[in-house]
Amino acid sequence: MSTSTTGRHRTDGTAPDGSRVTPRPPRRRSAQWAAWGFLAPVTVYLVAFYAYPLYRNLDLSLRNYTVASFVNGGAPFSGLDNYRRVVADPTFWPALGHTLTFTVASIAVQFSLGLALAVFFARSFPLSTFLRALFLVPWLLPLIVSASTWSWMMNSDSGVVNYALRTLHLPTVDWLTSPQWALPAVIVANIWIGIPFNLVVLYSGLQGIPQEVYEAAALDGAGGWQTFWRITFPLLRPVSAITVLLGLVYTLKVFDLIWIMTKGGPSDASTTFATWSYQQSFGSLLPQFGPGAAISTLLILMALACGLLYLRLQNRSQNP
């Protein structure tokens, strides 16, 4: 008894008339649901902890909030009035200058020392791994511990820094209470904290440079300085760019280190946008939530400008 194959395909993938049948594409609905399932936690996290706080901060900066309206709602819309108040405030320009000085000085020294240490540790020598691990200690310590330690070290009366100066018969310095030295003091502390990050990232970038390039340079008679400027530094440029960008974004928003060491003083000598925003929002019995949020928004815009500048420079280098 034979079985008819009319209207059906054979098991070898051909139609009854012998023509080849194109197999149907597999269903992708299950794969799409799986992809959305993996994306959902990340999306919820970004919305809950990034998008919504940014929206609330922008809303605060555009409304005239008081303590009562902050709790109960109903703050009137004020447009850009808070931004005008911030720019007209006598603290604005000094705080902007301190922010730029703190950021540029910290990044320049952190990157330079981090790069020098990365090149130094790229050479294999005894105890290199142990010493490299020691340099990570400032990065691993809680920031409140680091800031408190530097506050003690730079204390005018009992700090070890002034003790060392007295031992060398040099004049002591009021590091944290002098308007002249407060900002340099917090910059030094921030540099000490940021060097390990630059060291780790740049050292990782150095590991990606092929050793054959250095061997060819040595055969051509290139010295150490020529090898660094013509091979190491150019090949490390992409890693250097992202290191500087991350350092800029982090340093712009440094708050706890400055607040613990100087609280932005004395006489606003070390006030940055981060500490000024906190002072406006939470530093008095009559908090100014709107101006404080406006300062934070300006800080976010500065970080965004750094990111856009990095993307522009990266596109220009890839598409000359």
GROMACS .gro file of C-alpha atoms in nm:
model
  320
    1MET     CA    1   0.000   0.000   0.000
    2SER     CA    2   0.159   0.329  -0.116
    3THR     CA    3   0.133   0.661   0.060
    4SER     CA    4   0.052   0.974  -0.149
    5THR     CA    5   0.296   1.267  -0.125
    6THR     CA    6   0.066   1.522  -0.291
    7GLY     CA    7   0.076   1.862  -0.105
    8ARG     CA    8   0.364   1.748   0.112
    9HIS     CA    9   0.742   1.787   0.093
   10ARG     CA   10   0.977   1.496   0.093
   11THR     CA   11   1.215   1.439   0.378
   12ASP     CA   12   1.513   1.520   0.153
   13GLY     CA   13   1.401   1.885   0.112
   14THR     CA   14   1.252   1.855  -0.240
   15ALA     CA   15   0.897   1.904  -0.369
   16PRO     CA   16   0.701   1.619  -0.534
   17ASP     CA   17   0.803   1.751  -0.877
   18GLY     CA   18   1.168   1.733  -0.779
   19SER     CA   19   1.231   2.110  -0.733
   20ARG     CA   20   1.430   2.231  -0.438
   21VAL     CA   21   1.231   2.385  -0.148
   22THR     CA   22   1.378   2.678   0.042
   23PRO     CA   23   1.353   2.608   0.416
   24ARG     CA   24   1.148   2.850   0.623
   25PRO     CA   25   1.347   3.092   0.841
   26PRO     CA   26   1.341   2.997   1.209
   27ARG     CA   27   1.109   3.183   1.437
   28ARG     CA   28   1.282   3.465   1.619
   29ARG     CA   29   1.013   3.564   1.861
   30SER     CA   30   1.160   3.360   2.146
   31ALA     CA   31   1.506   3.510   2.082
   32GLN     CA   32   1.359   3.862   2.085
   33TRP     CA   33   1.183   3.797   2.414
   34ALA     CA   34   1.509   3.664   2.558
   35ALA     CA   35   1.691   3.979   2.442
   36TRP     CA   36   1.428   4.203   2.601
   37GLY     CA   37   1.454   3.997   2.917
   38PHE     CA   38   1.825   4.066   2.942
   39LEU     CA   39   1.778   4.436   2.862
   40ALA     CA   40   1.496   4.491   3.110
   41PRO     CA   41   1.706   4.496   3.432
   42VAL     CA   42   1.961   4.734   3.277
   43THR     CA   43   1.683   4.959   3.146
   44VAL     CA   44   1.509   4.971   3.484
   45TYR     CA   45   1.839   5.048   3.656
   46LEU     CA   46   1.927   5.332   3.417
   47VAL     CA   47   1.580   5.485   3.440
   48ALA     CA   48   1.557   5.455   3.819
   49PHE     CA   49   1.907   5.571   3.911
   50TYR     CA   50   2.009   5.797   3.621
   51ALA     CA   51   1.723   5.924   3.407
   52TYR     CA   52   1.477   5.997   3.691
   53PRO     CA   53   1.731   6.173   3.919
   54LEU     CA   54   1.843   6.387   3.625
   55TYR     CA   55   1.482   6.476   3.551
   56ARG     CA   56   1.416   6.563   3.916
   57ASN     CA   57   1.728   6.777   3.933
   58LEU     CA   58   1.623   6.965   3.619
   59ASP     CA   59   1.274   7.011   3.760
   60LEU     CA   60   1.419   7.146   4.086
   61SER     CA   61   1.630   7.397   3.895
   62LEU     CA   62   1.327   7.531   3.704
   63ARG     CA   63   1.097   7.580   4.003
   64ASN     CA   64   1.091   7.796   4.313
   65TYR     CA   65   1.108   7.529   4.581
   66THR     CA   66   1.080   7.589   4.952
   67VAL     CA   67   1.098   7.330   5.229
   68ALA     CA   68   0.718   7.304   5.237
   69SER     CA   69   0.677   7.274   4.860
   70PHE     CA   70   0.967   7.027   4.847
   71VAL     CA   71   0.776   6.797   5.082
   72ASN     CA   72   0.419   6.864   4.972
   73GLY     CA   73   0.474   6.959   4.608
   74GLY     CA   74   0.318   7.249   4.421
   75ALA     CA   75   0.630   7.461   4.368
   76PRO     CA   76   0.565   7.737   4.111
   77PHE     CA   77   0.749   7.728   3.780
   78SER     CA   78   1.022   7.994   3.770
   79GLY     CA   79   1.197   7.921   3.441
   80LEU     CA   80   1.559   8.028   3.435
   81ASP     CA   81   1.537   8.250   3.743
   82ASN     CA   82   1.747   8.011   3.951
   83TYR     CA   83   2.020   8.012   3.688
   84ARG     CA   84   2.017   8.393   3.681
   85ARG     CA   85   2.049   8.401   4.059
   86VAL     CA   86   2.341   8.160   4.048
   87VAL     CA   87   2.531   8.354   3.779
   88ALA     CA   88   2.467   8.686   3.956
   89ASP     CA   89   2.590   8.547   4.289
   90PRO     CA   90   2.938   8.676   4.389
   91THR     CA   91   3.045   8.317   4.456
   92PHE     CA   92   2.983   8.203   4.096
   93TRP     CA   93   3.303   8.315   3.923
   94PRO     CA   94   3.540   8.218   4.207
   95ALA     CA   95   3.370   7.879   4.233
   96LEU     CA   96   3.400   7.830   3.857
   97GLY     CA   97   3.767   7.921   3.868
   98HIS     CA   98   3.830   7.686   4.161
   99THR     CA   99   3.646   7.406   3.982
  100LEU     CA  100   3.851   7.445   3.664
  101THR     CA  101   4.179   7.485   3.856
  102PHE     CA  102   4.107   7.184   4.075
  103THR     CA  103   4.010   6.969   3.775
  104VAL     CA  104   4.286   7.069   3.532
  105ALA     CA  105   4.567   7.058   3.789
  106SER     CA  106   4.452   6.723   3.927
  107ILE     CA  107   4.414   6.561   3.586
  108ALA     CA  108   4.746   6.694   3.452
  109VAL     CA  109   4.953   6.569   3.745
  110GLN     CA  110   4.759   6.244   3.791
  111PHE     CA  111   4.797   6.152   3.425
  112SER     CA  112   5.166   6.249   3.408
  113LEU     CA  113   5.265   6.056   3.721
  114GLY     CA  114   5.036   5.764   3.633
  115LEU     CA  115   5.192   5.737   3.287
  116ALA     CA  116   5.545   5.757   3.427
  117LEU     CA  117   5.469   5.483   3.680
  118ALA     CA  118   5.297   5.268   3.416
  119VAL     CA  119   5.606   5.287   3.191
  120PHE     CA  120   5.828   5.215   3.491
  121PHE     CA  121   5.630   4.907   3.597
  122ALA     CA  122   5.604   4.780   3.238
  123ARG     CA  123   5.962   4.661   3.280
  124SER     CA  124   6.002   4.336   3.466
  125PHE     CA  125   6.211   4.363   3.781
  126PRO     CA  126   6.205   4.206   4.129
  127LEU     CA  127   5.916   4.313   4.354
  128SER     CA  128   5.744   4.496   4.065
  129THR     CA  129   5.413   4.320   4.134
  130PHE     CA  130   5.433   4.395   4.507
  131LEU     CA  131   5.517   4.761   4.453
  132ARG     CA  132   5.242   4.797   4.193
  133ALA     CA  133   4.994   4.656   4.444
  134LEU     CA  134   5.108   4.911   4.704
  135PHE     CA  135   5.029   5.195   4.466
  136LEU     CA  136   4.667   5.074   4.457
  137VAL     CA  137   4.617   5.141   4.829
  138PRO     CA  138   4.500   5.506   4.788
  139TRP     CA  139   4.242   5.390   4.534
  140LEU     CA  140   4.112   5.111   4.758
  141LEU     CA  141   4.076   5.316   5.074
  142PRO     CA  142   3.734   5.469   5.148
  143LEU     CA  143   3.741   5.835   5.051
  144ILE     CA  144   3.642   5.949   5.398
  145VAL     CA  145   3.947   5.771   5.538
  146SER     CA  146   4.178   5.931   5.281
  147ALA     CA  147   4.034   6.278   5.338
  148SER     CA  148   4.055   6.244   5.717
  149THR     CA  149   4.415   6.124   5.692
  150TRP     CA  150   4.517   6.419   5.477
  151SER     CA  151   4.336   6.658   5.713
  152TRP     CA  152   4.543   6.524   6.001
  153MET     CA  153   4.867   6.531   5.800
  154MET     CA  154   4.811   6.895   5.698
  155ASN     CA  155   4.698   7.017   6.039
  156SER     CA  156   4.871   7.345   6.117
  157ASP     CA  157   4.973   7.247   6.473
  158SER     CA  158   5.007   6.868   6.487
  159GLY     CA  159   5.033   6.763   6.121
  160VAL     CA  160   5.330   6.562   6.000
  161VAL     CA  161   5.378   6.793   5.699
  162ASN     CA  162   5.448   7.097   5.916
  163TYR     CA  163   5.652   6.880   6.150
  164ALA     CA  164   5.874   6.784   5.857
  165LEU     CA  165   5.905   7.151   5.760
  166ARG     CA  166   6.006   7.245   6.113
  167THR     CA  167   6.261   6.965   6.114
  168LEU     CA  168   6.413   7.106   5.797
  169HIS     CA  169   6.407   7.457   5.953
  170LEU     CA  170   6.155   7.576   5.696
  171PRO     CA  171   5.853   7.799   5.765
  172THR     CA  172   5.530   7.615   5.836
  173VAL     CA  173   5.213   7.661   5.635
  174ASP     CA  174   4.848   7.686   5.738
  175TRP     CA  175   4.743   7.435   5.474
  176LEU     CA  176   4.372   7.409   5.550
  177THR     CA  177   4.302   7.744   5.714
  178SER     CA  178   4.483   7.981   5.479
  179PRO     CA  179   4.294   8.115   5.173
  180GLN     CA  180   4.619   8.093   4.978
  181TRP     CA  181   4.690   7.727   5.051
  182ALA     CA  182   4.349   7.561   5.099
  183LEU     CA  183   4.290   7.488   4.730
  184PRO     CA  184   4.645   7.356   4.664
  185ALA     CA  185   4.607   7.133   4.971
  186VAL     CA  186   4.293   6.961   4.843
  187ILE     CA  187   4.448   6.935   4.495
  188VAL     CA  188   4.746   6.748   4.639
  189ALA     CA  189   4.517   6.508   4.825
  190ASN     CA  190   4.307   6.448   4.515
  191ILE     CA  191   4.619   6.382   4.305
  192TRP     CA  192   4.733   6.120   4.555
  193ILE     CA  193   4.395   5.947   4.534
  194GLY     CA  194   4.375   5.955   4.152
  195ILE     CA  195   4.722   5.832   4.057
  196PRO     CA  196   4.639   5.459   4.103
  197PHE     CA  197   4.348   5.479   3.856
  198ASN     CA  198   4.571   5.631   3.588
  199LEU     CA  199   4.842   5.377   3.665
  200VAL     CA  200   4.610   5.077   3.628
  201VAL     CA  201   4.443   5.191   3.305
  202LEU     CA  202   4.761   5.309   3.134
  203TYR     CA  203   4.952   5.000   3.244
  204SER     CA  204   4.680   4.785   3.087
  205GLY     CA  205   4.712   4.987   2.768
  206LEU     CA  206   5.087   4.932   2.761
  207GLN     CA  207   5.035   4.557   2.777
  208GLY     CA  208   4.844   4.577   2.447
  209ILE     CA  209   5.140   4.725   2.255
  210PRO     CA  210   5.324   4.446   2.065
  211GLN     CA  211   5.679   4.384   2.182
  212GLU     CA  212   5.786   4.342   1.818
  213VAL     CA  213   5.746   4.717   1.773
  214TYR     CA  214   5.996   4.787   2.050
  215GLU     CA  215   6.234   4.526   1.915
  216ALA     CA  216   6.223   4.688   1.570
  217ALA     CA  217   6.285   5.030   1.726
  218ALA     CA  218   6.585   4.895   1.917
  219LEU     CA  219   6.728   4.750   1.596
  220ASP     CA  220   6.691   5.092   1.433
  221GLY     CA  221   6.892   5.245   1.714
  222ALA     CA  222   6.608   5.435   1.887
  223GLY     CA  223   6.681   5.544   2.242
  224GLY     CA  224   6.447   5.527   2.539
  225TRP     CA  225   6.314   5.882   2.497
  226GLN     CA  226   6.264   5.840   2.123
  227THR     CA  227   6.089   5.507   2.176
  228PHE     CA  228   5.850   5.666   2.423
  229TRP     CA  229   5.756   5.969   2.210
  230ARG     CA  230   5.742   5.794   1.872
  231ILE     CA  231   5.600   5.454   1.970
  232THR     CA  232   5.462   5.427   2.323
  233PHE     CA  233   5.278   5.758   2.349
  234PRO     CA  234   5.116   5.751   2.001
  235LEU     CA  235   5.002   5.388   2.037
  236LEU     CA  236   4.870   5.466   2.385
  237ARG     CA  237   4.668   5.765   2.266
  238PRO     CA  238   4.322   5.593   2.261
  239VAL     CA  239   4.370   5.463   2.615
  240SER     CA  240   4.507   5.800   2.725
  241ALA     CA  241   4.202   5.980   2.586
  242ILE     CA  242   3.951   5.765   2.773
  243THR     CA  243   4.162   5.790   3.089
  244VAL     CA  244   4.159   6.170   3.075
  245LEU     CA  245   3.786   6.176   2.999
  246LEU     CA  246   3.697   5.953   3.294
  247GLY     CA  247   3.926   6.156   3.515
  248LEU     CA  248   3.760   6.480   3.407
  249VAL     CA  249   3.410   6.352   3.476
  250TYR     CA  250   3.511   6.215   3.816
  251THR     CA  251   3.715   6.518   3.925
  252LEU     CA  252   3.448   6.770   3.830
  253LYS     CA  253   3.211   6.620   4.084
  254VAL     CA  254   3.455   6.564   4.372
  255PHE     CA  255   3.273   6.674   4.685
  256ASP     CA  256   3.350   6.463   4.991
  257LEU     CA  257   3.727   6.514   4.982
  258ILE     CA  258   3.697   6.895   4.974
  259TRP     CA  259   3.412   6.903   5.223
  260ILE     CA  260   3.593   6.690   5.480
  261MET     CA  261   3.922   6.879   5.448
  262THR     CA  262   3.811   7.244   5.417
  263LYS     CA  263   3.429   7.257   5.374
  264GLY     CA  264   3.499   7.489   5.082
  265GLY     CA  265   3.672   7.744   5.302
  266PRO     CA  266   3.823   7.946   5.437
  267SER     CA  267   3.618   8.233   5.292
  268ASP     CA  268   3.517   8.015   4.994
  269ALA     CA  269   3.885   7.981   4.896
  270SER     CA  270   3.834   7.614   4.801
  271THR     CA  271   3.466   7.626   4.703
  272THR     CA  272   3.386   7.440   4.383
  273PHE     CA  273   3.055   7.386   4.208
  274ALA     CA  274   3.011   7.055   4.390
  275THR     CA  275   3.055   7.201   4.740
  276TRP     CA  276   2.862   7.517   4.652
  277SER     CA  277   2.566   7.312   4.532
  278TYR     CA  278   2.564   7.122   4.860
  279GLN     CA  279   2.588   7.444   5.063
  280GLN     CA  280   2.293   7.592   4.877
  281SER     CA  281   2.074   7.283   4.912
  282PHE     CA  282   2.162   7.151   5.258
  283GLY     CA  283   2.408   7.388   5.423
  284SER     CA  284   2.168   7.622   5.601
  285LEU     CA  285   1.839   7.628   5.790
  286LEU     CA  286   1.673   7.782   5.483
  287PRO     CA  287   1.791   7.560   5.198
  288GLN     CA  288   1.784   7.694   4.844
  289PHE     CA  289   1.690   7.382   4.650
  290GLY     CA  290   1.640   7.561   4.319
  291PRO     CA  291   1.979   7.737   4.301
  292GLY     CA  292   2.150   7.425   4.434
  293ALA     CA  293   1.994   7.216   4.157
  294ALA     CA  294   2.088   7.481   3.901
  295ILE     CA  295   2.453   7.459   4.006
  296SER     CA  296   2.436   7.081   3.977
  297THR     CA  297   2.290   7.113   3.628
  298LEU     CA  298   2.575   7.342   3.524
  299LEU     CA  299   2.817   7.082   3.657
  300ILE     CA  300   2.643   6.811   3.453
  301LEU     CA  301   2.664   7.028   3.142
  302MET     CA  302   3.037   7.073   3.196
  303ALA     CA  303   3.085   6.697   3.217
  304LEU     CA  304   2.866   6.649   2.910
  305ALA     CA  305   3.076   6.903   2.719
  306CYS     CA  306   3.388   6.705   2.804
  307GLY     CA  307   3.224   6.387   2.673
  308LEU     CA  308   3.114   6.552   2.348
  309LEU     CA  309   3.461   6.697   2.299
  310TYR     CA  310   3.610   6.351   2.342
  311LEU     CA  311   3.372   6.203   2.085
  312ARG     CA  312   3.451   6.481   1.839
  313LEU     CA  313   3.825   6.433   1.875
  314GLN     CA  314   3.784   6.055   1.842
  315ASN     CA  315   3.582   6.088   1.522
  316ARG     CA  316   3.835   6.332   1.381
  317SER     CA  317   4.123   6.093   1.452
  318GLN     CA  318   3.939   5.801   1.294
  319ASN     CA  319   3.822   6.002   0.990
  320PRO     CA  320   4.099   6.252   0.912
   0.00000   0.00000   0.00000
